Short mmCIF file of C-alpha atoms in Angstrom, two decimals:
data_model
loop_
_atom_site.label_atom_id
_atom_site.label_comp_id
_atom_site.label_asym_id
_atom_site.label_seq_id
_atom_site.Cartn_x
_atom_site.Cartn_y
_atom_site.Cartn_z
CA UNK A 241 9.21 -19.14 -4.87
CA UNK A 242 8.15 -17.94 -1.45
CA UNK A 243 8.36 -20.17 1.60
CA UNK A 244 6.00 -20.76 4.50
CA UNK A 245 6.30 -17.97 7.06
CA UNK A 246 7.58 -15.32 4.63
CA UNK A 247 5.95 -11.91 4.53
CA UNK A 248 5.05 -10.74 1.05
CA UNK A 249 3.19 -7.92 -0.66
CA UNK A 250 0.36 -9.39 -2.74
CA UNK A 251 -1.01 -7.40 -5.67
CA UNK A 252 -3.24 -4.62 -4.33
CA UNK A 253 -4.19 -6.51 -1.19
CA UNK A 254 -1.17 -5.54 0.90
CA UNK A 255 1.09 -7.42 3.29
CA UNK A 256 0.44 -11.14 3.72
CA UNK A 257 2.04 -14.07 5.48
CA UNK A 258 2.62 -17.25 3.47
CA UNK A 259 0.82 -19.86 5.57
CA UNK A 260 1.34 -22.82 3.24
CA UNK A 261 2.67 -23.79 -0.17
CA UNK A 262 1.30 -26.78 -2.03
CA UNK A 263 -1.82 -28.31 -3.54
CA UNK A 264 -5.20 -27.31 -2.14
CA UNK A 265 -6.65 -30.58 -0.96
CA UNK A 266 -9.85 -29.26 0.58
CA UNK A 267 -10.79 -26.51 -1.89
CA UNK A 268 -13.52 -27.30 -4.36
CA UNK A 269 -12.59 -26.54 -7.95
CA UNK A 270 -8.88 -26.24 -7.24
CA UNK A 271 -6.47 -28.01 -9.58
CA UNK A 272 -4.94 -30.73 -7.37
CA UNK A 273 -1.84 -30.92 -9.59
CA UNK A 274 -1.09 -27.23 -9.08
CA UNK A 275 0.74 -25.64 -6.13
CA UNK A 276 -0.85 -22.68 -4.38
CA UNK A 277 0.22 -20.13 -1.82
CA UNK A 278 -2.16 -19.87 1.11
CA UNK A 279 -1.80 -16.25 2.20
CA UNK A 280 -3.26 -14.57 5.25
CA UNK A 281 -3.73 -10.83 5.05
CA UNK A 282 -1.96 -9.09 7.91
CA UNK A 283 -4.44 -6.20 7.98
CA UNK A 284 -8.16 -6.64 7.70
CA UNK A 285 -8.11 -10.41 7.84
CA UNK A 286 -8.88 -12.85 5.10
CA UNK A 287 -7.19 -15.64 3.18
CA UNK A 288 -5.99 -15.65 -0.41
CA UNK A 289 -5.23 -18.78 -2.43
CA UNK A 290 -2.87 -17.89 -5.27
CA UNK A 291 -1.29 -20.29 -7.75
CA UNK A 292 2.49 -20.37 -7.28
CA UNK A 293 3.06 -19.70 -10.98
CA UNK A 294 0.42 -16.94 -11.12
CA UNK A 295 0.98 -13.75 -13.08
CA UNK A 296 -0.47 -11.77 -10.18
CA UNK A 297 2.08 -9.41 -8.65
CA UNK A 298 3.86 -10.66 -5.51
CA UNK A 299 7.11 -9.49 -3.90
CA UNK A 300 8.86 -9.67 -0.54
CA UNK A 301 7.84 -6.85 1.78
CA UNK A 302 10.27 -4.01 2.36
CA UNK A 303 12.94 -4.39 4.99
CA UNK A 304 12.70 -2.21 8.09
CA UNK A 305 15.62 -0.17 6.76
CA UNK A 306 13.90 0.41 3.41
CA UNK A 307 10.61 1.35 5.12
CA UNK A 308 12.42 3.87 7.35
CA UNK A 309 14.30 5.25 4.34
CA UNK A 310 10.99 5.81 2.55
CA UNK A 311 9.53 7.51 5.60
CA UNK A 312 12.59 9.76 5.71
CA UNK A 313 11.90 10.89 2.12
CA UNK A 314 8.34 12.04 2.90
CA UNK A 315 9.23 15.71 3.54
CA UNK A 316 11.01 15.91 0.18
CA UNK A 317 8.11 14.50 -1.86
CA UNK A 318 6.64 17.34 -3.89
CA UNK A 319 3.04 17.32 -5.01
CA UNK A 320 2.91 16.56 -8.72
CA UNK A 321 0.39 19.30 -9.43
CA UNK A 322 -2.11 16.82 -10.81
CA UNK A 323 -5.46 18.42 -10.20
CA UNK A 324 -7.83 16.72 -12.62
CA UNK A 325 -11.47 16.75 -11.59
CA UNK A 326 -13.05 14.59 -14.30
CA UNK A 327 -14.10 11.25 -12.83
CA UNK A 328 -12.76 9.08 -15.66
CA UNK A 329 -9.34 10.70 -16.01
CA UNK A 330 -9.00 10.97 -12.23
CA UNK A 331 -9.72 7.25 -11.81
CA UNK A 332 -7.30 6.37 -14.63
CA UNK A 333 -4.57 8.51 -13.07
CA UNK A 334 -4.96 6.97 -9.63
CA UNK A 335 -5.24 3.47 -11.05
CA UNK A 336 -1.84 3.89 -12.75
CA UNK A 337 -0.22 4.66 -9.39
CA UNK A 338 -1.40 1.28 -8.11
CA UNK A 339 -0.27 -0.69 -11.16
CA UNK A 340 3.43 -0.36 -10.35
CA UNK A 341 2.96 -1.80 -6.84
CA UNK A 342 5.63 0.61 -5.57
CA UNK A 343 5.32 2.23 -2.18
CA UNK A 344 7.03 5.32 -3.60
CA UNK A 345 4.21 5.78 -6.14
CA UNK A 346 1.58 5.33 -3.46
CA UNK A 347 3.29 7.86 -1.19
CA UNK A 348 3.32 10.32 -4.11
CA UNK A 349 -0.38 9.70 -4.66
CA UNK A 350 -1.08 10.24 -0.96
CA UNK A 351 0.85 13.54 -1.06
CA UNK A 352 -1.04 14.69 -4.17
CA UNK A 353 -4.40 13.93 -2.59
CA UNK A 354 -3.37 15.61 0.67
CA UNK A 355 -2.54 18.81 -1.22
CA UNK A 356 -5.78 18.55 -3.20
CA UNK A 357 -7.69 18.12 0.08
CA UNK A 358 -6.08 21.23 1.56
CA UNK A 359 -6.98 23.23 -1.55
CA UNK A 360 -10.57 21.98 -1.41
CA UNK A 361 -10.86 22.96 2.27
CA UNK A 362 -9.55 26.45 1.50
CA UNK A 363 -12.34 26.82 -1.04
CA UNK A 364 -14.87 25.55 1.50
CA UNK A 365 -15.40 22.24 -0.27
CA UNK A 366 -14.85 18.61 0.61
CA UNK A 367 -12.55 16.18 -1.11
CA UNK A 368 -14.35 14.15 -3.77
CA UNK A 369 -15.35 10.52 -3.24
CA UNK A 370 -12.89 9.19 -5.85
CA UNK A 371 -10.02 11.01 -4.14
CA UNK A 372 -11.10 9.75 -0.73
CA UNK A 373 -11.40 6.16 -1.95
CA UNK A 374 -7.95 6.05 -3.56
CA UNK A 375 -6.32 7.86 -0.63
CA UNK A 376 -7.75 5.30 1.79
CA UNK A 377 -6.64 2.36 -0.37
CA UNK A 378 -3.12 3.79 -0.77
CA UNK A 379 -2.86 4.31 3.00
CA UNK A 380 -4.04 0.77 3.68
CA UNK A 381 -1.43 -0.72 1.33
CA UNK A 382 1.47 1.45 2.50
CA UNK A 383 0.60 1.18 6.19
CA UNK A 384 0.10 -2.60 5.98
CA UNK A 385 3.55 -3.00 4.48
CA UNK A 386 5.19 -0.57 6.90
CA UNK A 387 3.46 -2.34 9.79
CA UNK A 388 4.86 -5.70 8.72
CA UNK A 389 8.31 -4.34 7.87
CA UNK A 390 8.67 -2.42 11.13
CA UNK A 391 6.96 -4.99 13.34
CA UNK A 392 4.42 -2.52 14.72
CA UNK A 393 0.60 -2.67 14.77
CA UNK A 394 -1.14 -1.20 11.74
CA UNK A 395 -2.92 1.35 13.92
CA UNK A 396 0.42 2.76 15.13
CA UNK A 397 2.03 3.35 11.72
CA UNK A 398 0.76 6.90 11.28
CA UNK A 399 2.04 7.91 14.74
CA UNK A 400 5.35 6.14 14.08
CA UNK A 401 5.80 8.14 10.87
CA UNK A 402 4.96 11.43 12.60
CA UNK A 403 7.35 10.74 15.50
CA UNK A 404 10.18 9.66 13.20
CA UNK A 405 9.84 12.77 11.05
CA UNK A 406 9.60 15.00 14.14
CA UNK A 407 12.75 13.47 15.61
CA UNK A 408 14.62 13.94 12.32
CA UNK A 409 13.54 17.58 12.20
CA UNK A 410 14.90 18.13 15.71
CA UNK A 411 18.23 16.53 14.77
CA UNK A 412 18.52 18.74 11.69
CA UNK A 413 17.58 21.95 13.54
#
C-alpha cells in the first residue's frame, strides 16, 4: 500500500503524488467502506481517485539512479524494424508497448517511431497520425516519470537527456 506523499506511476496516466489514502467522504457514489488513493497528476494536472485494492496498474516511480541508467542506455537501443502501416495492426502493436507499463518498452517505441519518422521525411512524407499520437503519449509518460525521479521540471527533461548523453559521449571520446 502506498502512503501519503509517495510518488507513483499510475496506469497510463504517468507520475502522480499520493495526496491521501482513505474513504472518500465528499464524493458522490463512492463506497464509504472502501479506501481510495487520491492522486494528483504531476504533469498536466488533474486528480484521480483509485480504490486501494484496484487491479489498475500502480508502482513506485523509478529512482533517480534508475532513470539515469535508462537514459544512459538510449544510444544502444536499436530500432526493432517494425514498420507496419496498417492502422489496426499499428495500433495493436503500439498498444502492447503500453500494456507492460515499462519505461524500457516506451523508450523502444519512441526509438522505433523516431526511425520511422526519419524514413518518412526522406521519402518526402509526414509521420502518420497514429504514430504521432503514440509517440506523444509515450513521451508524456516517460518524461513525467523522469521529471519526478530526477526532480526537474517536465519541460526540461528532453534537454537533460540530451546534455547527459552529450557529456557521456565526451567522456568516452
